[in-house]
C-alpha positions as a LaTeX table, in Angstrom:
\begin{tabular}{lrrr}
\hline
Residue & $x$ (\AA) & $y$ (\AA) & $z$ (\AA) \\
\hline
Val1 & 81.56 & 88.04 & 102.94 \\
Ala2 & 80.98 & 87.12 & 99.35 \\
Ala3 & 83.60 & 85.07 & 97.60 \\
Thr4 & 84.84 & 86.35 & 94.29 \\
Lys5 & 86.62 & 84.56 & 91.51 \\
Lys6 & 90.03 & 85.85 & 90.57 \\
Lys7 & 91.19 & 85.79 & 86.98 \\
Ser8 & 94.53 & 84.17 & 86.45 \\
Lys9 & 96.95 & 86.44 & 84.64 \\
Lys10 & 100.35 & 85.05 & 83.79 \\
Lys11 & 103.23 & 87.36 & 83.11 \\
Lys12 & 105.16 & 86.88 & 79.91 \\
Gly13 & 108.77 & 85.80 & 80.13 \\
Gly14 & 108.69 & 83.43 & 83.08 \\
Gly15 & 108.83 & 84.96 & 86.42 \\
Ser16 & 111.37 & 84.20 & 89.03 \\
Gly17 & 112.28 & 87.87 & 89.01 \\
Gly18 & 110.95 & 89.15 & 92.29 \\
Gly19 & 108.69 & 88.47 & 95.23 \\
Gly20 & 105.35 & 90.02 & 94.36 \\
Ala21 & 102.19 & 88.40 & 95.59 \\
Ser22 & 103.16 & 84.91 & 94.47 \\
Gly23 & 106.77 & 84.77 & 95.65 \\
Pro24 & 108.15 & 84.68 & 99.16 \\
Val25 & 109.20 & 87.88 & 100.83 \\
Thr26 & 112.90 & 87.72 & 101.54 \\
Lys27 & 113.64 & 91.27 & 102.65 \\
Thr28 & 113.61 & 91.68 & 106.42 \\
Thr29 & 113.71 & 94.84 & 108.43 \\
Ser30 & 114.64 & 95.47 & 112.03 \\
Ala31 & 111.94 & 98.09 & 112.68 \\
Gly32 & 110.14 & 95.97 & 115.27 \\
Lys33 & 113.18 & 94.51 & 117.00 \\
Asp34 & 113.67 & 97.54 & 119.24 \\
Leu35 & 109.97 & 97.78 & 120.12 \\
Ser36 & 109.35 & 96.76 & 123.72 \\
Gln37 & 105.97 & 96.12 & 125.32 \\
Gly38 & 106.14 & 99.49 & 127.06 \\
Lys39 & 106.93 & 101.37 & 123.85 \\
Leu40 & 104.18 & 99.54 & 121.98 \\
Trp41 & 101.64 & 100.34 & 124.72 \\
Lys42 & 102.68 & 104.01 & 124.66 \\
Leu43 & 102.22 & 104.13 & 120.87 \\
Leu44 & 98.83 & 102.46 & 121.22 \\
Val45 & 97.68 & 104.95 & 123.88 \\
Glu46 & 98.81 & 107.88 & 121.69 \\
Asp47 & 97.08 & 106.43 & 118.63 \\
Val48 & 93.79 & 105.88 & 120.49 \\
Leu49 & 93.92 & 109.44 & 121.81 \\
Gln50 & 94.68 & 110.88 & 118.36 \\
His51 & 92.07 & 108.91 & 116.39 \\
Phe52 & 89.25 & 108.49 & 118.91 \\
Leu53 & 89.88 & 111.34 & 121.39 \\
Tyr54 & 89.78 & 108.75 & 124.18 \\
Thr55 & 92.37 & 108.31 & 126.92 \\
Leu56 & 93.21 & 104.76 & 127.95 \\
Glu57 & 93.49 & 104.74 & 131.74 \\
Tyr58 & 95.64 & 101.62 & 131.98 \\
Asn59 & 99.41 & 101.40 & 132.43 \\
Ser60 & 99.86 & 98.33 & 130.26 \\
Ala61 & 98.01 & 95.58 & 128.44 \\
Thr62 & 98.45 & 93.37 & 131.50 \\
His63 & 96.87 & 96.03 & 133.73 \\
Met64 & 93.96 & 96.36 & 131.30 \\
Cys65 & 93.41 & 92.59 & 131.13 \\
Thr66 & 93.39 & 92.16 & 134.91 \\
Thr67 & 91.20 & 95.22 & 135.52 \\
Cys68 & 88.62 & 94.48 & 132.82 \\
Gly69 & 88.74 & 90.69 & 133.07 \\
Val70 & 89.80 & 90.30 & 129.44 \\
Ser71 & 91.79 & 87.24 & 128.41 \\
Arg72 & 95.19 & 87.98 & 126.88 \\
Val73 & 94.51 & 85.44 & 124.16 \\
Ser74 & 91.26 & 87.22 & 123.28 \\
Leu75 & 93.05 & 90.56 & 123.19 \\
Leu76 & 95.74 & 89.16 & 120.89 \\
Arg77 & 93.10 & 87.57 & 118.64 \\
Glu78 & 91.17 & 90.84 & 118.32 \\
Phe79 & 94.35 & 92.79 & 117.62 \\
Cys80 & 95.29 & 90.36 & 114.85 \\
Asn81 & 91.79 & 90.46 & 113.34 \\
Lys82 & 91.63 & 94.25 & 113.30 \\
Thr83 & 95.14 & 94.86 & 111.96 \\
Gly84 & 95.55 & 91.96 & 109.52 \\
Val85 & 98.46 & 90.38 & 111.39 \\
Gln86 & 98.63 & 86.60 & 111.12 \\
Ile87 & 100.69 & 84.69 & 113.66 \\
Thr88 & 101.52 & 81.02 & 114.01 \\
Leu89 & 99.19 & 78.82 & 116.00 \\
Lys90 & 100.82 & 77.77 & 119.26 \\
Asp91 & 100.42 & 78.10 & 123.02 \\
Tyr92 & 101.90 & 81.51 & 123.82 \\
Lys93 & 103.37 & 82.02 & 127.28 \\
Phe94 & 102.19 & 85.50 & 128.24 \\
Ser95 & 104.11 & 85.35 & 131.52 \\
Leu96 & 107.38 & 85.79 & 129.60 \\
Thr97 & 108.79 & 89.27 & 128.97 \\
Ala98 & 108.63 & 88.63 & 125.22 \\
Pro99 & 105.84 & 86.12 & 124.51 \\
Leu100 & 106.06 & 86.74 & 120.75 \\
Asn101 & 109.16 & 86.73 & 118.60 \\
Glu102 & 109.95 & 87.40 & 114.96 \\
Gly103 & 109.39 & 83.79 & 113.94 \\
Asp104 & 105.79 & 83.88 & 115.20 \\
Leu105 & 104.73 & 86.35 & 112.51 \\
Ala106 & 103.25 & 84.40 & 109.59 \\
Cys107 & 102.22 & 87.32 & 107.38 \\
Ile108 & 100.42 & 90.64 & 107.26 \\
Val109 & 97.36 & 90.94 & 105.04 \\
Pro110 & 95.52 & 94.12 & 104.04 \\
Val111 & 92.30 & 94.81 & 105.90 \\
Val112 & 89.36 & 95.81 & 103.68 \\
Lys113 & 86.80 & 97.90 & 105.52 \\
His114 & 84.17 & 98.44 & 102.81 \\
Thr115 & 83.54 & 96.37 & 99.71 \\
Asp116 & 80.20 & 97.77 & 98.55 \\
Phe117 & 80.46 & 100.54 & 96.02 \\
Lys118 & 77.85 & 103.26 & 95.83 \\
Val119 & 76.15 & 103.84 & 92.50 \\
Arg120 & 76.52 & 107.48 & 91.52 \\
Gln121 & 73.80 & 107.56 & 88.86 \\
Asn122 & 70.11 & 106.87 & 89.14 \\
Phe123 & 69.07 & 104.26 & 86.62 \\
Ile124 & 65.48 & 104.38 & 85.41 \\
Cys125 & 63.94 & 101.22 & 84.04 \\
Asp126 & 60.98 & 101.76 & 81.71 \\
His127 & 58.67 & 98.74 & 81.64 \\
Asn128 & 56.33 & 99.39 & 78.68 \\
\hline
\end{tabular}
């Protein structure tokens, strides 16, 4: 991945007005509080079926990990890499009913799939 330089643009008139990219996010929602492991797995199975036309034959993430021999830490790491979720670094106890809580979420970053842009014109260089 190539590193790019970002130009610094300062807004006129100070700027303690609102979060944005530089300020902390203070608004919290309770959308994920009611989401259990079972509900999340059901949503994941439906999403895989809808997008990839593939049926997951496992009852839960635990069933998949034990059947396939996948580590739960590896599964969590891949999920975070693919979705842009960043969690705090600690030793998670996957034997608990809720190994992650709200405080473990550090931030969510956008995932960029393609950064190369296709040139739409053919450029001809004449070397005379």
